[in-house]
Structures are given as C-alpha cells and as structure tokens.
mmCIF file of C-alpha atoms in Angstrom:
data_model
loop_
_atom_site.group_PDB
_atom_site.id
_atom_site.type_symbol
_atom_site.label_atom_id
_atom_site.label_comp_id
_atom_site.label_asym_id
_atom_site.label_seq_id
_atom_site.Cartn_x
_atom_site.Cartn_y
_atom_site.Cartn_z
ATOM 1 C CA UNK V 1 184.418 9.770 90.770
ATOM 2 C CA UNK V 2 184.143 5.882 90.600
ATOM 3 C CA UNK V 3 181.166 5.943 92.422
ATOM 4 C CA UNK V 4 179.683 8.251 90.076
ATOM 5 C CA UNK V 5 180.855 6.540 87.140
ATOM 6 C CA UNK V 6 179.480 3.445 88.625
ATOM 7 C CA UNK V 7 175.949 4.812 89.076
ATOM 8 C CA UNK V 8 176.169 6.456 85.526
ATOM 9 C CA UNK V 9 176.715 2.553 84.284
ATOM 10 C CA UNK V 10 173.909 1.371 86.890
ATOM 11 C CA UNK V 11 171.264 3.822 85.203
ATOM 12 C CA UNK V 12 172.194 3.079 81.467
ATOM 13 C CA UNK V 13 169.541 0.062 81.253
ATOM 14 C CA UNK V 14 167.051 2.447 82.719
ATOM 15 C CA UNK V 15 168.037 5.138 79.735
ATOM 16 C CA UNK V 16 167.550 2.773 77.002
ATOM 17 C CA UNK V 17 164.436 1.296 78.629
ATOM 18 C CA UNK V 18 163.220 4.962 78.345
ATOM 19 C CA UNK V 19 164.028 5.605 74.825
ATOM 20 C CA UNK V 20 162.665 2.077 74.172
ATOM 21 C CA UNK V 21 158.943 3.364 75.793
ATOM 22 C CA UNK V 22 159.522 7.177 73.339
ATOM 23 C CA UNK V 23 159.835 5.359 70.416
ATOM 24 C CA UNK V 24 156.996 3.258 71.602
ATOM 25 C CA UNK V 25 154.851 5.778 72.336
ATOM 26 C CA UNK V 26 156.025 7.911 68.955
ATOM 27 C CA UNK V 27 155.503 4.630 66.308
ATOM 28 C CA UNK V 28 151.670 5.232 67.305
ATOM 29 C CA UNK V 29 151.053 8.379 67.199
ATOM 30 C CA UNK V 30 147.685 8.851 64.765
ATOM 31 C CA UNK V 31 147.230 5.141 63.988
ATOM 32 C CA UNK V 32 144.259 7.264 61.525
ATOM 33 C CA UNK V 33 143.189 10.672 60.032
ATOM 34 C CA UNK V 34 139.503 10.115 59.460
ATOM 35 C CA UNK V 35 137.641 13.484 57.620
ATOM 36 C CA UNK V 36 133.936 13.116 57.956
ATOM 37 C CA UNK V 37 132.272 14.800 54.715
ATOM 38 C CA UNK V 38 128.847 15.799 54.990
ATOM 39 C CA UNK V 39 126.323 16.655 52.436
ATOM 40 C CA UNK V 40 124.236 20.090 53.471
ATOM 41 C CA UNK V 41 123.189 20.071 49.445
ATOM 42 C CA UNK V 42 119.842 21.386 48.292
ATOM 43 C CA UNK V 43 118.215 17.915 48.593
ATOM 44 C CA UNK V 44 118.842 18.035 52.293
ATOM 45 C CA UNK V 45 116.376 20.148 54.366
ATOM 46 C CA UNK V 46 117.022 21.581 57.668
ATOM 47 C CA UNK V 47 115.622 18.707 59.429
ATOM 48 C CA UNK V 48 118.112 16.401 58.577
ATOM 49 C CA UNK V 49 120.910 18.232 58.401
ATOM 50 C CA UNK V 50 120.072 18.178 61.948
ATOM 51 C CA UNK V 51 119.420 14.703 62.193
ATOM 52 C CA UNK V 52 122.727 14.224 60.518
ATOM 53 C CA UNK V 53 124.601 16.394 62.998
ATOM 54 C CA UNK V 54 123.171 14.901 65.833
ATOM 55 C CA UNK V 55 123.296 11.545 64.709
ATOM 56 C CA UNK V 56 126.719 11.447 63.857
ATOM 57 C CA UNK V 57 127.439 13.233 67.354
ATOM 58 C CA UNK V 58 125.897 10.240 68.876
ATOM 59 C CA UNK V 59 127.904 7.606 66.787
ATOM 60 C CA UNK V 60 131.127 9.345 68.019
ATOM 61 C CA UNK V 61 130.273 9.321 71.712
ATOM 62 C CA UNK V 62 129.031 5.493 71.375
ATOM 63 C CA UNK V 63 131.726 3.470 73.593
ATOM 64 C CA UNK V 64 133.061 1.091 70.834
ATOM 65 C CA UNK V 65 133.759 4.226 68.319
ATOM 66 C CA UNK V 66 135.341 6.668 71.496
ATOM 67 C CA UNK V 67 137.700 3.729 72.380
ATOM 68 C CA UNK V 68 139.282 3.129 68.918
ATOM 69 C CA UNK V 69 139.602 6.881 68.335
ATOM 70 C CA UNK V 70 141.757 6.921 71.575
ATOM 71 C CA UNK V 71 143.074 4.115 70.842
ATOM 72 C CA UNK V 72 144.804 5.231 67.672
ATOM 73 C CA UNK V 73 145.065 8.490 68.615
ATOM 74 C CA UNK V 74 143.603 9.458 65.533
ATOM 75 C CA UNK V 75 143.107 12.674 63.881
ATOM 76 C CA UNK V 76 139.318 13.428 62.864
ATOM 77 C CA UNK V 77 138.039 16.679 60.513
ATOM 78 C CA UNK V 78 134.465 17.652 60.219
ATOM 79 C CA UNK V 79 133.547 19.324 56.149
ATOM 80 C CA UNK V 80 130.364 20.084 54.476
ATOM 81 C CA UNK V 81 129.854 19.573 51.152
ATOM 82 C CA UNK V 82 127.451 20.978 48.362
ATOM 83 C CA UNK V 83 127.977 22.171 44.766
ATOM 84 C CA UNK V 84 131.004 23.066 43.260
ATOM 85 C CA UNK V 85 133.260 26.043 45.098
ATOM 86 C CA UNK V 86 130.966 24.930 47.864
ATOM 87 C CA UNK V 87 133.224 22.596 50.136
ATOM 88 C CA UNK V 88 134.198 24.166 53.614
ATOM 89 C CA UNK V 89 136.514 22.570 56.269
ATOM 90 C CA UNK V 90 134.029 23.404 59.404
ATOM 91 C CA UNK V 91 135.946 21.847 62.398
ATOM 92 C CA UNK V 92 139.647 21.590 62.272
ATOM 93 C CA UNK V 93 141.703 18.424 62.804
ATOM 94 C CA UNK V 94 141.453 17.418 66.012
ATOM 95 C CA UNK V 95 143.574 14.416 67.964
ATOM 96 C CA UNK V 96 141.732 11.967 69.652
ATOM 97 C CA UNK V 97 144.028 10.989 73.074
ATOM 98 C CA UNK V 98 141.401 11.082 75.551
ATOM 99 C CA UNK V 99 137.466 10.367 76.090
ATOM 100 C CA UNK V 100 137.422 14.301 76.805
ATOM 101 C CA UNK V 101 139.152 14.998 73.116
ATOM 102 C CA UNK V 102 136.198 12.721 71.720
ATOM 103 C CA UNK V 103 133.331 14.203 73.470
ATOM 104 C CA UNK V 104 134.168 17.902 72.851
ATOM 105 C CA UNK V 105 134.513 17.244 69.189
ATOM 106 C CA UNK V 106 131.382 15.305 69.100
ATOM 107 C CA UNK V 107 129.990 18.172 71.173
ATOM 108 C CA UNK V 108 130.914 20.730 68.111
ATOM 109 C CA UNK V 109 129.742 18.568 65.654
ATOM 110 C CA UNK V 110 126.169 18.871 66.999
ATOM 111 C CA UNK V 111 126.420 21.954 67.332
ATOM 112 C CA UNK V 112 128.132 22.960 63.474
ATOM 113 C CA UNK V 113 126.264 25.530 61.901
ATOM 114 C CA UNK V 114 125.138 25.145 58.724
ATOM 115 C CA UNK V 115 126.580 26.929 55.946
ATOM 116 C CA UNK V 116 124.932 26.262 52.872
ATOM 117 C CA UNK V 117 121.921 24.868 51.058
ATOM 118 C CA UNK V 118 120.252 24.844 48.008
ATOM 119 C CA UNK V 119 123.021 24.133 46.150
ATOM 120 C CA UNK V 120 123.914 21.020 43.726
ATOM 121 C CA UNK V 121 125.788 17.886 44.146
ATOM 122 C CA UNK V 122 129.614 18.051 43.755
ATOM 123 C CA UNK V 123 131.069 14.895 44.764
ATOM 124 C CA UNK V 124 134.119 15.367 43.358
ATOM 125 C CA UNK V 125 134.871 18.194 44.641
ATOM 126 C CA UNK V 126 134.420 16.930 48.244
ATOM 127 C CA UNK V 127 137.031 14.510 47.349
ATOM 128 C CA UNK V 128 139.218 17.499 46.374
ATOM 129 C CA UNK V 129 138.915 19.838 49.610
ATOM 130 C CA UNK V 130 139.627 16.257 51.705
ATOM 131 C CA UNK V 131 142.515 15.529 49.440
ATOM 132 C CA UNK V 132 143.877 19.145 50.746
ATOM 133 C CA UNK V 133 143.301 18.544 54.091
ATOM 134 C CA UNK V 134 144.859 15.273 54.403
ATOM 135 C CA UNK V 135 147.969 16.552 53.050
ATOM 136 C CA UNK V 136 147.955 18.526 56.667
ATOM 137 C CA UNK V 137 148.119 15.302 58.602
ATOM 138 C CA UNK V 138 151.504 13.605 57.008
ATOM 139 C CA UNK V 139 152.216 11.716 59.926
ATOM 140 C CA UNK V 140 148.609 9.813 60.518
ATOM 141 C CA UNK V 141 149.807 6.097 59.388
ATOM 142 C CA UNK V 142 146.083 5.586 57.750
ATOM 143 C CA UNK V 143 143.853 8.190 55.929
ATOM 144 C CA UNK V 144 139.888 7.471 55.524
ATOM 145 C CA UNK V 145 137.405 10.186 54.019
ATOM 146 C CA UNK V 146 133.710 8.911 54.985
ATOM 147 C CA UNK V 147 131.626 10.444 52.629
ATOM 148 C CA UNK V 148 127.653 10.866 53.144
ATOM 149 C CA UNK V 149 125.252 11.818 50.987
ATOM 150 C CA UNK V 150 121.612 11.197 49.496
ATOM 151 C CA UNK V 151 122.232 11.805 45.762
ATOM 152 C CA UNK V 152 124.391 11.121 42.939
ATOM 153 C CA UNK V 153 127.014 13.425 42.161
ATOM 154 C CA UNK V 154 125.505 16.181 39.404
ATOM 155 C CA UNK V 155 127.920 18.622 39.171
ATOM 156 C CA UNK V 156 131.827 19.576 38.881
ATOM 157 C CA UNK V 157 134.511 16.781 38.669
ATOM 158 C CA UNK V 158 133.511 13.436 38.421
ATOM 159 C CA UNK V 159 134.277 11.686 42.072
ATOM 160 C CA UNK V 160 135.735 8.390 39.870
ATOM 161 C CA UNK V 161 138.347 11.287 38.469
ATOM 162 C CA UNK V 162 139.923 11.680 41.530
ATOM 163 C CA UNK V 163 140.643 7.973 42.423
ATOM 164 C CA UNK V 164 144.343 7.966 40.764
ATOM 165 C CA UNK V 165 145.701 10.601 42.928
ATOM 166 C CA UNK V 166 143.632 9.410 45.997
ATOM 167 C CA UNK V 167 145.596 5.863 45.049
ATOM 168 C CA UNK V 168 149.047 7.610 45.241
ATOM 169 C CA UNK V 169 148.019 9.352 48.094
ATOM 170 C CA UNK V 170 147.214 5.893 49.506
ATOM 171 C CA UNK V 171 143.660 7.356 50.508
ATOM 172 C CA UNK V 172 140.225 5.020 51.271
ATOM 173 C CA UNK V 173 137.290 6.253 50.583
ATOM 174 C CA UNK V 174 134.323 4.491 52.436
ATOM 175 C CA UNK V 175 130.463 5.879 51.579
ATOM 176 C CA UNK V 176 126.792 6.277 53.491
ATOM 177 C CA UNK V 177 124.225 6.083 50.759
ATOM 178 C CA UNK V 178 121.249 7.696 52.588
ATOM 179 C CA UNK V 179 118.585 6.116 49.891
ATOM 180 C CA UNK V 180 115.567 8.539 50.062
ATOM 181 C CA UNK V 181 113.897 7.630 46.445
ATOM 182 C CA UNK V 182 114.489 4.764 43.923
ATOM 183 C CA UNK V 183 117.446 5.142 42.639
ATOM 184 C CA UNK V 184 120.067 2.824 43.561
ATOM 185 C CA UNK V 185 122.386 5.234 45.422
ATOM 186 C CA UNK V 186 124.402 2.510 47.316
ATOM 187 C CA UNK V 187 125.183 0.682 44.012
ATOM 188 C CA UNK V 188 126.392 4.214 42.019
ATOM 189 C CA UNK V 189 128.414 4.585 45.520
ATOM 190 C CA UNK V 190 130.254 1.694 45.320
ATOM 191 C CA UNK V 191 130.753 1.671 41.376
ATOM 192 C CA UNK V 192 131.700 5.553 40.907
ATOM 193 C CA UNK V 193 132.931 6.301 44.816
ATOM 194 C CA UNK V 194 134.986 4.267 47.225
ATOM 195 C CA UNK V 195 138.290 3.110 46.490
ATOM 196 C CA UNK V 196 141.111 1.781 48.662
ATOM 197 C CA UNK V 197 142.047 -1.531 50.346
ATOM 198 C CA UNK V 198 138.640 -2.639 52.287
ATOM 199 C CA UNK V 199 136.910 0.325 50.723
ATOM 200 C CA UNK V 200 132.365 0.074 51.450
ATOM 201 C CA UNK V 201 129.545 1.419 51.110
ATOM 202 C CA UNK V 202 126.901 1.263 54.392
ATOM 203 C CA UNK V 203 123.102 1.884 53.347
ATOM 204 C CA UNK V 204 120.465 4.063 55.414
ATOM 205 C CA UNK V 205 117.097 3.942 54.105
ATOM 206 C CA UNK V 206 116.392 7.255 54.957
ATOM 207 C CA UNK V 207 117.346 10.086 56.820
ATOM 208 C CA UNK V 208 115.683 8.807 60.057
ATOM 209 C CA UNK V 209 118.230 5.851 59.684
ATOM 210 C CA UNK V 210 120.984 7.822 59.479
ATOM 211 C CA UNK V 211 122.181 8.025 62.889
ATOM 212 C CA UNK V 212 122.347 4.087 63.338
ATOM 213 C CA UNK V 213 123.805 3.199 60.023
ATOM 214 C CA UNK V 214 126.799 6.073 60.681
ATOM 215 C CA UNK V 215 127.686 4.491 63.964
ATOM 216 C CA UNK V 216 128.047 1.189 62.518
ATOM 217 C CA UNK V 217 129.852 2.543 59.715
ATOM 218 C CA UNK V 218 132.636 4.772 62.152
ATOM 219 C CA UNK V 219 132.874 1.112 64.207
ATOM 220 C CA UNK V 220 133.560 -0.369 60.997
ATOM 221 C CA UNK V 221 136.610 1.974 59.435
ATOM 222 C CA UNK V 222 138.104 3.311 62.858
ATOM 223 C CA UNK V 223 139.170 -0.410 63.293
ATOM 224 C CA UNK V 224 140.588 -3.078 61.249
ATOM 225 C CA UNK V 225 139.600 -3.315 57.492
ATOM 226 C CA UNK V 226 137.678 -5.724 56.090
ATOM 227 C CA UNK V 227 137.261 -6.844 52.403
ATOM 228 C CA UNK V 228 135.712 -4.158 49.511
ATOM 229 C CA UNK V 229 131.688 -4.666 49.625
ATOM 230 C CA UNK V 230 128.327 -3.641 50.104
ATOM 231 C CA UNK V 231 126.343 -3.880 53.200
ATOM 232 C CA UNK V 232 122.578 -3.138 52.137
ATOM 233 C CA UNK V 233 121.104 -5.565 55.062
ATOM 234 C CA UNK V 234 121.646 -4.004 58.315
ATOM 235 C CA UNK V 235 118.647 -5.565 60.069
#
C-alpha cells in the first residue's frame, strides 16, 4: 500500500502537467470563424463567378493563408449572396487543424455550384444570413465576414443598418471592392460596409484581379489586425 501511495504522489506532477497541456490546447481552440460571402448577383457572369471560385481556392491553398488557418484552428463558411431572400450558406463550417482540412475545403470551394444569378444587390442581407451563422460558432475567440462584391448594395436592408448588432456581436467586417466601372466602389465600401477594430477594404480592378487581391486580403485578416483603412495601391 505505501508503495502505491508513494507512486500515486510520484505521478501527481505528471497529472497536473497534463491538465496544464488540456487547458492549453482548449484556450485555442478556433483562434477565428472567418465566413467568406460571395456575390453570384446579376452583374456577375459565369466567367467570373468562376474566376472567383477558383481564385479564392487558390488564395486558401497559398502557404502563408493554409498556415494561419491551422494555426488558429479556425472555423471557415463559404455563402453566396444576391438579392434579397437570395443568401444561401453553400459549404458548412468547417475547422481548419490540418493542411488536409484546408485543401479539401479549398477543393469544394472550386468546385461550389452556382446557385443563382440575375438577381439584385442585397448587401444587407448578406450581413444578415452571416450574422445567423456566426451565432453557430460561439466558441471561435474572433469572428470576420469577408465580403466581395462588384456593386453597391441596391436592394433590401441597408448593409450600414446592420452595424449596431454586428458591434454587440463583436463582428468585423472586412470588404473586396472588385471595381469593374467608375464608380468608386472601394470608397462606398469603406463608408457604408466594414466595421470593427482593424476593419478594410482591399481593391481589385477587375475581375481578372480578383484572385491576387483575395489572397492578400485572407493573409491580411487570418492574422493580426491592423489599423481601419483603405488599400487601393496594391502594385
């Protein structure tokens, strides 16, 4: 019995050095939720939805984004966005632990079928269906929606409407302004859009720069935040 009692006491440091490494390993658990929100409205022909898809497979794959997805095990939704009632979650949340976890989601999103177009621009209401989805990811420490899109919004609830509960809800909002024509899409992002602590707006001029400005854009909010801005150079 004293030996076993003895061997009991020899193993306690061992025990608490074990609970120390749970706790550890529980504390940073989904360091992020991220939902990607993509805009399949009527201004956005089947060409580049596809270079959208594919492009923003690519970003995710890239080595810098896969490692800080891993790293904070973070929690990543795919949803398209058109008019209003048109706002679909299209890939469930999935948790980011491993390189594999990355590439099969990237793999999906390249391969998400489309499932509207034609339809108006409901901003707002993209902000709405993410609002509901982050509510399903309580224990994710930060919550981004990156929002893309190539117009204004033209229809349903105002996006700037939805920036008091998104503040309670302690939600940033980060935009791609995919500027096809002259208005000034990046600047009615960042006035009428983003929110949040280091809350921007990215600029692609064009659909063809898509895929490079949404890489530098995941790099940007999947690690740590900078101030609230603008980035319209990315030469």
């Amino acid at each position: 019995m004293r030996a076993g009692v003895a061997s009991i006491a020899d193993m306690r440091p061992y025990f608490f050095a074990i609970l120390i490494a749970l706790f550890a390993t529980c504390s940073r658990a989904c360091d992020l939720a991220l939902v990607l929100a993509v805009d399949v409205s009527g201004s956005v022909d089947a060409r580049e939805y596809d270079v959208q898809m594919r492009g923003l497979a690519t970003a995710l794959r890239d080595g810098i984004v896969r490692e800080a997805l891993v790293e904070s095990e973070a929690m990543v939704t795919l949803i398209q966005w058109t008019g209003s009632s048109r706002q679909r979650q299209t890939i469930p949340w999935t948790q980011m632990r491993y390189d594999a976890d990355v590439g099969a989601f990237a793999e999906k999103v390249s391969t998400n079928r489309r499932v509207w177009r034609n339809y108006s621009t409901a901003i707002g209401e993209a902000l709405v269906i993410s609002e509901k989805v982050l509510t399903e990811v309580p224990q994710c420490r930060r919550k981004v929606m990156d929002v893309s899109g190539d117009g204004i919004s033209n229809e349903g609830i105002e996006p700037i409407a939805r920036h008091p509960v998104l503040k309670k809800m302690g939600v940033i909002v980060n935009a791609l302004a995919i500027e096809t024509g002259d208005e000034d899409l990046t600047g009615w992002f960042y006035e009428n859009l983003i929110m949040g602590p280091g809350a921007f707006v990215i600029t692609a001029n064009g659909f063809e720069d898509y895929p490079e400005q949404i890489r530098r854009k995941l790099i940007r909010e999947i690690t740590k935040p900078l101030s609230m801005g603008i980035i319209r150079d990315h030469r």
